[in-house]
CSV table of C-alpha atoms in Angstrom, one decimal:
chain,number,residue,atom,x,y,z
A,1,UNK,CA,-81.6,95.8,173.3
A,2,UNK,CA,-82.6,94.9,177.1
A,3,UNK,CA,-79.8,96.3,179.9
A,4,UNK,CA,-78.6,93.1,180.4
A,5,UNK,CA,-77.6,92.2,177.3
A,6,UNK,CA,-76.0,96.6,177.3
A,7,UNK,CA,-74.1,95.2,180.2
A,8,UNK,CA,-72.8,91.9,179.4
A,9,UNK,CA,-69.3,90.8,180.4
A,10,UNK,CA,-69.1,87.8,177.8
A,11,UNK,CA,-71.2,86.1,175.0
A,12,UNK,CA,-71.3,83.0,173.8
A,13,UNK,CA,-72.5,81.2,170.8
A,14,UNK,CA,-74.0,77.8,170.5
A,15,UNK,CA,-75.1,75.5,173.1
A,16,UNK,CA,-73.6,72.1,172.2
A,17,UNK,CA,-71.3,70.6,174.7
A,18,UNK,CA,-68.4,73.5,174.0
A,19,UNK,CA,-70.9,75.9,174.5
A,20,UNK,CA,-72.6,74.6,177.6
A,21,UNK,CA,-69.3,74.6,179.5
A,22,UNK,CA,-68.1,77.7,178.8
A,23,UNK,CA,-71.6,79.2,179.4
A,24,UNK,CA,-71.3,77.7,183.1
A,25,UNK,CA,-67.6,77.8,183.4
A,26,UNK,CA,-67.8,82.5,182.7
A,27,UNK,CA,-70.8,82.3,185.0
A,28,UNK,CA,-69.0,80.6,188.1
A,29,UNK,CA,-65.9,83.1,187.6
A,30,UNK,CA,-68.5,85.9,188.1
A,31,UNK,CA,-68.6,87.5,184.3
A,32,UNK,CA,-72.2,88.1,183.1
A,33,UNK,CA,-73.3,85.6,180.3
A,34,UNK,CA,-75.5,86.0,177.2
A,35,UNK,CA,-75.9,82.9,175.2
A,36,UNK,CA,-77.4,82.6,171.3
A,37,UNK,CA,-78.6,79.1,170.0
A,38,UNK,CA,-79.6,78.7,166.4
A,39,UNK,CA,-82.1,75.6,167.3
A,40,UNK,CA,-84.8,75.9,169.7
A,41,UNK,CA,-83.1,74.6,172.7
A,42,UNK,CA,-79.8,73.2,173.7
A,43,UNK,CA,-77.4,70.3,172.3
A,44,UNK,CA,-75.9,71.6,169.2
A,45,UNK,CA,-74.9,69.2,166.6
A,46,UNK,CA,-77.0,66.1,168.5
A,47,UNK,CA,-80.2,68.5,168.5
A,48,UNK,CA,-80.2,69.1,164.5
A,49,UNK,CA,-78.4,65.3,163.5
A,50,UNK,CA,-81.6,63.3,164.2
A,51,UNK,CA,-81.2,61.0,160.7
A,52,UNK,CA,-82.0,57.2,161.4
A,53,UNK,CA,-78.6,55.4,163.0
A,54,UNK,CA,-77.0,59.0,164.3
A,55,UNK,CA,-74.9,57.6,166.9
A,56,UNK,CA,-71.5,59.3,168.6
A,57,UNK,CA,-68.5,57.1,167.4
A,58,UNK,CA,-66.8,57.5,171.1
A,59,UNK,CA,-67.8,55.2,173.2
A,60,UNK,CA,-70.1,56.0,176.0
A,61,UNK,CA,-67.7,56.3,179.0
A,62,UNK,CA,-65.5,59.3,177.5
A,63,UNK,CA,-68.5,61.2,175.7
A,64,UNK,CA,-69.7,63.3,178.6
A,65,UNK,CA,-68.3,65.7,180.7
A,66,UNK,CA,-65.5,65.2,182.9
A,67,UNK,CA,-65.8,68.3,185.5
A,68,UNK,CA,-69.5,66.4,186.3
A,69,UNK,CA,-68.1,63.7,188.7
A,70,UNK,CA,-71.2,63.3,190.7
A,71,UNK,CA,-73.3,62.8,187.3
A,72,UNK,CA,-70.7,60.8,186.2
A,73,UNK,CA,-71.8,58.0,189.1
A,74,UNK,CA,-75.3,58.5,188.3
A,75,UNK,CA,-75.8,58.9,184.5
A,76,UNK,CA,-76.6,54.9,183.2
A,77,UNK,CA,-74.2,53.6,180.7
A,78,UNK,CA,-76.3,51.4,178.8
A,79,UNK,CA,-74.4,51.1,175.6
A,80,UNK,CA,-70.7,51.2,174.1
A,81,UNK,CA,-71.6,53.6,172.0
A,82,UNK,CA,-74.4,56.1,172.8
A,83,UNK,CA,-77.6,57.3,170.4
A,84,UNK,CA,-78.5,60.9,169.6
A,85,UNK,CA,-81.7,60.6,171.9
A,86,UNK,CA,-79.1,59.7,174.7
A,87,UNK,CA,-76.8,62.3,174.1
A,88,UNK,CA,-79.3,64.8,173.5
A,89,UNK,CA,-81.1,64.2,176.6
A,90,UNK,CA,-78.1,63.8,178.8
A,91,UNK,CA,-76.9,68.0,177.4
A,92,UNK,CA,-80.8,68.5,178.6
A,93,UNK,CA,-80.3,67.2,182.1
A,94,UNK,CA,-76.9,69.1,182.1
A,95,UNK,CA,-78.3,72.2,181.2
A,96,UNK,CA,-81.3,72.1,184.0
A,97,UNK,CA,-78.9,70.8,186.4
A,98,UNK,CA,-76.8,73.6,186.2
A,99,UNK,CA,-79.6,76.0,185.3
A,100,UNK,CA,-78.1,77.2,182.1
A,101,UNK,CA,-81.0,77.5,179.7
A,102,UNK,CA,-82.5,80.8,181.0
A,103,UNK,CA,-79.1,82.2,179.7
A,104,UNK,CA,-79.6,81.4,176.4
A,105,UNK,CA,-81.7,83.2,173.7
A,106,UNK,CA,-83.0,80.3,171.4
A,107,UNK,CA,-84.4,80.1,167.9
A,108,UNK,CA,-81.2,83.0,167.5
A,109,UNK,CA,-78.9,82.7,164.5
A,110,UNK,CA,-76.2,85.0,164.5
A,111,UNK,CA,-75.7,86.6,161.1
A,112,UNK,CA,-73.0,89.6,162.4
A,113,UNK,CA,-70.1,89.6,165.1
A,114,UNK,CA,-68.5,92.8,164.8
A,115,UNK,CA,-65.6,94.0,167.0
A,116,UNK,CA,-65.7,97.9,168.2
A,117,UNK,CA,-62.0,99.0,168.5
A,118,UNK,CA,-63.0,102.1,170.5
A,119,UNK,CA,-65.2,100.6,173.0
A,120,UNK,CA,-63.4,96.9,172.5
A,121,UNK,CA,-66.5,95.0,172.6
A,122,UNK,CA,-68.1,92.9,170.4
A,123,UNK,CA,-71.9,93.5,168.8
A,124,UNK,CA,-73.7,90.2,167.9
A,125,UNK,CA,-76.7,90.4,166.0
A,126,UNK,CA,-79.3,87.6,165.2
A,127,UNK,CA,-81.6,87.2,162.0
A,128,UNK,CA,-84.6,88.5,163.8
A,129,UNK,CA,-82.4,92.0,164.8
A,130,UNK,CA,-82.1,90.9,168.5
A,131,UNK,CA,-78.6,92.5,169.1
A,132,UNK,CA,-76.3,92.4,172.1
A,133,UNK,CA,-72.3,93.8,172.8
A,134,UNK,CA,-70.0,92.0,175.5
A,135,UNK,CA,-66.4,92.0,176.1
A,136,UNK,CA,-65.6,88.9,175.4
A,137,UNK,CA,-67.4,86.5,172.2
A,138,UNK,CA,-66.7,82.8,172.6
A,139,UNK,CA,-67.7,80.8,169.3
A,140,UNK,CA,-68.6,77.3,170.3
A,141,UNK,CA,-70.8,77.1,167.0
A,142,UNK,CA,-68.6,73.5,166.5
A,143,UNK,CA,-66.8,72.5,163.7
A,144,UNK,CA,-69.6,70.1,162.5
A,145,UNK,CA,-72.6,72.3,161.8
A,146,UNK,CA,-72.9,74.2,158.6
A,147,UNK,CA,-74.4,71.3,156.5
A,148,UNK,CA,-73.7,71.5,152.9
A,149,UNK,CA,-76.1,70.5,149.9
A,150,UNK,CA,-74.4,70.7,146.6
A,151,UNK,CA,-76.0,72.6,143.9
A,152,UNK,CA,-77.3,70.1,141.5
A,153,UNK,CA,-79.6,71.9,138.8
A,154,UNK,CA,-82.7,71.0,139.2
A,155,UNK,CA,-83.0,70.6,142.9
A,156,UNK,CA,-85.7,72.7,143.3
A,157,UNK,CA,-87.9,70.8,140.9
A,158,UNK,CA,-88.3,67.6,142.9
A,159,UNK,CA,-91.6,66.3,143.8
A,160,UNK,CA,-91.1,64.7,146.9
A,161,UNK,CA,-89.5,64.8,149.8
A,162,UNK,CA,-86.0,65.9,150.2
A,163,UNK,CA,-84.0,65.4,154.0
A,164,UNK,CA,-80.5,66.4,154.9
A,165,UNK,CA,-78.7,64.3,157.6
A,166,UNK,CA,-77.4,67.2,159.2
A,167,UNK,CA,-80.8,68.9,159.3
A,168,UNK,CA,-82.8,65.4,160.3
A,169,UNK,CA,-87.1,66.9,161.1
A,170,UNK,CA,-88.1,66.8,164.7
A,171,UNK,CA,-90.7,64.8,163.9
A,172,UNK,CA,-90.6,61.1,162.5
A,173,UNK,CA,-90.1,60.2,158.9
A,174,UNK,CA,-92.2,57.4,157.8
A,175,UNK,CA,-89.8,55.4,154.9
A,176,UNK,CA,-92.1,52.0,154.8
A,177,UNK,CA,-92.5,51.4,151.3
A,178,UNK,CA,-90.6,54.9,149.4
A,179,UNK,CA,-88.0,54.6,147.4
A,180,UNK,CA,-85.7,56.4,148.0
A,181,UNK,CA,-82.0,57.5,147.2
A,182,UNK,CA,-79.3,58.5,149.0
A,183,UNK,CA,-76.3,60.7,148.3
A,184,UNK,CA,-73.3,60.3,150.1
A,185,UNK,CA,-70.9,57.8,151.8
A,186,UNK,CA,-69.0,59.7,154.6
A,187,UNK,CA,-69.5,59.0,157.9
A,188,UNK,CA,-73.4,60.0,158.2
A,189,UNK,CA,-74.4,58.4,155.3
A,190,UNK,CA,-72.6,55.1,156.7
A,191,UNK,CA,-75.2,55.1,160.0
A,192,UNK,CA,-77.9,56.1,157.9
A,193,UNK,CA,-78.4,53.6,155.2
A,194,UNK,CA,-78.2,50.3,157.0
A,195,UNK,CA,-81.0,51.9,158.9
A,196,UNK,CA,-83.1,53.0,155.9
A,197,UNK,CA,-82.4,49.9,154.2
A,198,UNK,CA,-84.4,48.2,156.8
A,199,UNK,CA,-87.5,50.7,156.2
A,200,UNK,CA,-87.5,51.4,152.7
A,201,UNK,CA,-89.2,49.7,150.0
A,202,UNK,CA,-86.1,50.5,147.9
A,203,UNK,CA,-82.8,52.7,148.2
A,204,UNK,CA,-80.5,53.4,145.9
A,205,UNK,CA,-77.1,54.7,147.4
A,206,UNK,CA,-75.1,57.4,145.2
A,207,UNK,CA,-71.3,57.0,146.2
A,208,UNK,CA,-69.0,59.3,144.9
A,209,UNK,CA,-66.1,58.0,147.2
A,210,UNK,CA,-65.9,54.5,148.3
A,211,UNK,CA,-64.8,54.3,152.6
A,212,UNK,CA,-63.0,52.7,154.9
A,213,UNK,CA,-64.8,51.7,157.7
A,214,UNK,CA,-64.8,49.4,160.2
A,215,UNK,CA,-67.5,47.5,162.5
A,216,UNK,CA,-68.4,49.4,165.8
A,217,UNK,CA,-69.3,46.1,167.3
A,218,UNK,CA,-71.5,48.4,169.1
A,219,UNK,CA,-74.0,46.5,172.0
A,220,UNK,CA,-75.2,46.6,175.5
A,221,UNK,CA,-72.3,47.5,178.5
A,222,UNK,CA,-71.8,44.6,180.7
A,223,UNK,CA,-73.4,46.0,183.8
A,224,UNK,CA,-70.4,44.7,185.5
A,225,UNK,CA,-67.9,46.8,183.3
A,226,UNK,CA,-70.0,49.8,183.5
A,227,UNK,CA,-69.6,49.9,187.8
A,228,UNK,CA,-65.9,48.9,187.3
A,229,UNK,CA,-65.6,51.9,185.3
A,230,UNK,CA,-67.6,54.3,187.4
A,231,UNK,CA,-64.9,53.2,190.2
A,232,UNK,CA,-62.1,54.3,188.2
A,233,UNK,CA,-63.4,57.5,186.5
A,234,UNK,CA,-60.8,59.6,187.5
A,235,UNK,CA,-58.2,57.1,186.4
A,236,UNK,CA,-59.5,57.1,183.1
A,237,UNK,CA,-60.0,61.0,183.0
A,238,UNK,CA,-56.3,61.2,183.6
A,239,UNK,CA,-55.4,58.5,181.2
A,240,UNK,CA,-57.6,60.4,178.4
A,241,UNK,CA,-55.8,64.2,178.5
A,242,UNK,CA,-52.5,62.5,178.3
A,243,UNK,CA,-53.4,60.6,175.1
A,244,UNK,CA,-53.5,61.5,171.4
A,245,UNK,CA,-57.3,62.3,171.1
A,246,UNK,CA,-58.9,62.1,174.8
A,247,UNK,CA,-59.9,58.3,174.3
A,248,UNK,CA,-57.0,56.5,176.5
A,249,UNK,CA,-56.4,52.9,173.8
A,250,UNK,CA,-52.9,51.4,174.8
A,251,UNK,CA,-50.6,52.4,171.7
A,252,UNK,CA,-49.0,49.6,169.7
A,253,UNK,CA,-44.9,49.7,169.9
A,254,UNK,CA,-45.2,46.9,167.0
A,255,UNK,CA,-44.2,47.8,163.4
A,256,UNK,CA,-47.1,46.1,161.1
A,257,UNK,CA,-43.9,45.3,158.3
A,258,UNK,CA,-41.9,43.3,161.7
A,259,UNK,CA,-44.3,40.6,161.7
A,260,UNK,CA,-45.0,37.8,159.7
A,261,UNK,CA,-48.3,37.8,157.4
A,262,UNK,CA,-50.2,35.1,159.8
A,263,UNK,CA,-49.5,37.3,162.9
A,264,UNK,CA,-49.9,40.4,161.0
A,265,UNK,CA,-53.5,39.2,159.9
A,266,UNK,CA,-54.6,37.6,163.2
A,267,UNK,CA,-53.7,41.3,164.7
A,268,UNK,CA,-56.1,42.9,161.9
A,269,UNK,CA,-58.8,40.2,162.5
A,270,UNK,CA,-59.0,40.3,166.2
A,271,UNK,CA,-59.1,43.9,166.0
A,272,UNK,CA,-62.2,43.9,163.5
A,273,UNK,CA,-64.2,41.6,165.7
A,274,UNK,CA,-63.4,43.6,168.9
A,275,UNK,CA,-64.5,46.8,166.9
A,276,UNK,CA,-63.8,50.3,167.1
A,277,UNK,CA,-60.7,52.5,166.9
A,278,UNK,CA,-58.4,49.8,168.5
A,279,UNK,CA,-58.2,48.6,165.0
A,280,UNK,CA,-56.2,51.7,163.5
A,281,UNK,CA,-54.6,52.7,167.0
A,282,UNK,CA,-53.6,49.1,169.0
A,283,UNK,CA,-52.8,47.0,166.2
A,284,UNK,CA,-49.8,48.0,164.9
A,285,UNK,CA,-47.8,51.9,165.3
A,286,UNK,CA,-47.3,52.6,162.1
A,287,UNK,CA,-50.1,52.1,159.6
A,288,UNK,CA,-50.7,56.0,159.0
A,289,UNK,CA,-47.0,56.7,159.0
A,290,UNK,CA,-45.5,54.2,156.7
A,291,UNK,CA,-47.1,54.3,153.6
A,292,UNK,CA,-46.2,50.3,152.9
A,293,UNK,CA,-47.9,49.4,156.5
A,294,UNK,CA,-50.8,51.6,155.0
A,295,UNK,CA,-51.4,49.6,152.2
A,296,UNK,CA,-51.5,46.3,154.1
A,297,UNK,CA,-54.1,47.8,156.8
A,298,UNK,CA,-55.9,48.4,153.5
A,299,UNK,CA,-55.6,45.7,151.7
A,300,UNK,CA,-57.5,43.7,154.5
A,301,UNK,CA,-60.7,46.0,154.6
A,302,UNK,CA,-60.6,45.3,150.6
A,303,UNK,CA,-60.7,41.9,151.9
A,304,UNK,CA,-62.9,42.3,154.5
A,305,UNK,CA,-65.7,43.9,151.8
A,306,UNK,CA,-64.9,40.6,149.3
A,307,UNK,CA,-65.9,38.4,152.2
A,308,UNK,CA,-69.3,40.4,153.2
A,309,UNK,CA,-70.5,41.8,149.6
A,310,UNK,CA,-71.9,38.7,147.4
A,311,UNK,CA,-71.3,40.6,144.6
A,312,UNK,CA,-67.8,40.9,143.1
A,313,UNK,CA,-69.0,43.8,141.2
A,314,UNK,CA,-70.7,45.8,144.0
A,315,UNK,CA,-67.6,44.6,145.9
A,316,UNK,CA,-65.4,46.6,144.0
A,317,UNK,CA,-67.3,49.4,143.8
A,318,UNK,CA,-67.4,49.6,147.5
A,319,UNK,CA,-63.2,49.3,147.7
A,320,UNK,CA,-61.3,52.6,149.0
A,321,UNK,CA,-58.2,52.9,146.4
A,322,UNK,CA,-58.1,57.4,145.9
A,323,UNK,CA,-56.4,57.8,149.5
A,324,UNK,CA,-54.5,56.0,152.2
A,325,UNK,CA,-56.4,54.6,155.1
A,326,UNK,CA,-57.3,56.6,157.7
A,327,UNK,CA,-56.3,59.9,155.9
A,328,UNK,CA,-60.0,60.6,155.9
A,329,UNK,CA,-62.3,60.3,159.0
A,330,UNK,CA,-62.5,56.8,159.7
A,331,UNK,CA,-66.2,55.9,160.5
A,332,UNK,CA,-67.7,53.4,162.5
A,333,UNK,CA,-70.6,51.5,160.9
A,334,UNK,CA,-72.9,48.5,162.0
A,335,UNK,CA,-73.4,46.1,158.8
A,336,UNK,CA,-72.8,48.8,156.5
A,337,UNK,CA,-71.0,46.9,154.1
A,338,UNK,CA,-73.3,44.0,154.3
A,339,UNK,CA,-76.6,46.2,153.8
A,340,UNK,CA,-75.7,46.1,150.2
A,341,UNK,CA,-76.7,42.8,149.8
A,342,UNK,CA,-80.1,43.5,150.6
A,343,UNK,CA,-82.6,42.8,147.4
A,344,UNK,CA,-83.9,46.3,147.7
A,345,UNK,CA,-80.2,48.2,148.1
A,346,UNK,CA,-78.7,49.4,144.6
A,347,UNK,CA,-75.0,51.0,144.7
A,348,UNK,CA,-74.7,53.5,141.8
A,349,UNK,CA,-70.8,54.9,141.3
A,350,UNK,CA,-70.9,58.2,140.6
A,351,UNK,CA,-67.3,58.7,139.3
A,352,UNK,CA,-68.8,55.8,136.3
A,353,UNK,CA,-72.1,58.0,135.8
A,354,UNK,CA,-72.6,61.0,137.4
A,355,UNK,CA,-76.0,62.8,138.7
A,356,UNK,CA,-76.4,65.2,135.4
A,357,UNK,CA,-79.6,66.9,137.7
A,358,UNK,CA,-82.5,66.6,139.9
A,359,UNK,CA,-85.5,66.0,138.2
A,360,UNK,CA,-89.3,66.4,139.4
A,361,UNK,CA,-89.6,62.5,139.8
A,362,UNK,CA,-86.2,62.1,141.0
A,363,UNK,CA,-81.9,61.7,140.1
A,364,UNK,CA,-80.9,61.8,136.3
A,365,UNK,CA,-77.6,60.3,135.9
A,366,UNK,CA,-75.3,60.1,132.5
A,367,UNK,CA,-76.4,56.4,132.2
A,368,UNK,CA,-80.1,56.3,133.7
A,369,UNK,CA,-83.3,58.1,135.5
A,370,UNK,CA,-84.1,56.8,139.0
A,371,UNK,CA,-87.7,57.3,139.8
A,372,UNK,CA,-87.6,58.4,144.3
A,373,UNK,CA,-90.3,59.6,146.6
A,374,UNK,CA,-87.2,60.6,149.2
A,375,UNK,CA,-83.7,62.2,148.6
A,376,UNK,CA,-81.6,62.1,151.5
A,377,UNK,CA,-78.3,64.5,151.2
A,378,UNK,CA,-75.9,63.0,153.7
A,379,UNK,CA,-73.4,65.3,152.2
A,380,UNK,CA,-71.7,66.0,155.2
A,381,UNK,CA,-70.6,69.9,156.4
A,382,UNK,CA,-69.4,73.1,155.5
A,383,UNK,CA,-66.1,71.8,158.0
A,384,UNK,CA,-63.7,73.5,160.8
A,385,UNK,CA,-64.3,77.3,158.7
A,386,UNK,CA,-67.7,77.0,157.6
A,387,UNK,CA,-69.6,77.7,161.0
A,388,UNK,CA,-67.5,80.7,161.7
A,389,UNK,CA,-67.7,82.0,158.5
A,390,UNK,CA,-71.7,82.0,158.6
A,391,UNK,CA,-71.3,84.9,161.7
A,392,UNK,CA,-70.4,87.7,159.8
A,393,UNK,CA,-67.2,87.7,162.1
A,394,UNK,CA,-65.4,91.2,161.3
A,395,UNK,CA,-62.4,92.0,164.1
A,396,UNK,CA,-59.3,94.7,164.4
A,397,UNK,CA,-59.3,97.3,160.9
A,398,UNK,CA,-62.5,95.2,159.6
């Protein structure tokens, strides 16, 4: 253990956004800093989510910091909504800008937190036996970062290549002409499998949950829009902290059961082409909190998945009905529903025949084998408890 690290004032752990800012916020109020980053340099969940379509679902002027406002005139906004290289390089910048990195300890998982009542400090120790003790521990380890593969028997046996979306290689992953199969349909299974449609020779998609989700519209920023904005930063700053989750949409005061049908489903239409959250936030004020205006916001993405999908049967398939809209985390997707009517896309519905194992060629279902070079697991997170749990965290009477 160095002196510093026998000396330090605070610690913190990650060095995603969170961890970043507190990081730089502890040093300017004079506190030494010791920082520990599981990867093997900064930008947290954006460093290890690398999987083919990872893209943030805000839209490019609210993802970035807001105590930046120099950087905040300079940084191009080039699209609505911006891509992991993007948001990767722009914590990169941050983090030479401000001089952060020689702070942090990369390539450092933390394994124990334990808090001393006699001394009260903390004692963080990393995989490798690198230890340090500090006052103060801030865990900005994120709520999104403990991916979770399930347990199917036989996952050790497969032959090829298996990929996590939440653990995406550094290097490139050439797809042209694998099969391969994907399972899971949350959110980063949605941005992947448009995208490995396109390279794949053929992907079969394993759904145990059908989604809601609805088109990002995502695109170039009208140069134009992008300067107005820059004028008004501070405006929209100020508009974000005093609205329900930073993003400042102007709320609906319209009941979706006061209208009639025609207006009701112009509101939901206009709202699908624009794109985005508008659709669940400035359309009408109570889809999540009348369960009757629910089921008519839903009934129109069923709708929306007849028009797109060719096939009634995939169509179906693809249909939400086990939970209200937006009770779940409502993804943005580009052509996600559409993708499935790609010759080389197959849906299997795992709630009709189940995955029974991995085998050494590829997923055995109840009904039938499906030969893969590639299984991706886009099976989401450990959530919220996960990460924190992964410390060792022990505090007051153990």
């Amino acid at each position: 253990m160095t002196e510093q690290a026998g000396t330090t004032d605070a610690i913190v752990i990650g060095a995603g956004f969170a961890g970043l800012y507190m990081l730089y916020r502890l040093r300017e109020q004079g506190m030494s800093v010791r920082g520990f980053e599981a990867g093997a340099s900064v930008g947290g969940t954006w460093y290890w989510n690398r999987y083919p379509g990872a893209r943030c679902d805000s839209e490019s002027m609210y993802y970035s910091y807001s105590f930046l406002p120099e950087l905040e005139q300079e940084w191009p906004l080039t699209e609505r909504y911006p891509e992991q290289p993007q948001i990767l390089e722009y914590l990169e910048h941050v983090a030479d800008r401000l001089s952060l990195r020689t702070h942090f300890t990369f390539n450092a998982r933390i394994t124990s937190a334990r808090y001393d009542e006699a001394s009260h400090r903390w004692t963080v120790r990393t995989a490798d036996g690198d230890q340090a003790t500090a006052t103060y521990l801030v865990t900005a380890v994120g709520c999104l970062s403990a991916a979770n593969t399930p347990a199917f028997p036989g996952g050790a046996e497969f032959g090829g290549l298996t990929l996590h979306t939440g653990h995406w290689p550094h290097e490139p992953v050439d797809l042209a002409g694998q099969r391969v199969g994907v399972i899971g349909t949350g959110a980063s299974g949605i941005q992947a499998i448009p995208v490995i449609a396109e390279q794949a020779a053929q992907l079969t998609v394993f759904q145990r949950t059908a989604q809601f989700t609805i088109p990002a519209a995502n695109g170039p920023l009208d140069p134009q829009l992008a300067g107005l904005w820059k004028q008004n930063y501070r405006e929209w700053r100020r508009r974000g902290r005093h609205s329900r989750a930073g993003i400042p949409y102007p709320a609906s005061t319209i009941s979706a059961l006061e209208v009639p049908a025609e207006q009701r489903r112009a509101a939901f239409e206009g709202a699908w082409e624009q794109g985005g959250f508008m659709f669940s936030a400035g359309t009408f004020n109570d889809l999540v909190v009348d369960p009757r205006a629910n089921e008519l916001v839903a009934e129109f993405v069923r709708s929306k998945i007849d028009e797109i999908v060719h096939d009634p049967v995939v169509a179906d398939r693809l249909k939400p009905r086990t939970f209200p809209f937006g009770t779940k985390r409502l993804p943005l997707d580009t052509n996600y529903y559409a993708t499935f009517n790609r010759p080389n896309v197959d849906l299997v519905d795992l709630n009709d025949t189940p995955i029974e194992r991995i085998t050494a060629a590829g997923i055995r279902t109840s009904e039938a084998d499906y030969p893969l070079d590639v299984i991706v697991y886009a099976t989401g997170f450990d959530a919220l408890t996960g990460p924190l749990e992964a410390l060792g965290l022990q505090g007051r009477q153990g």
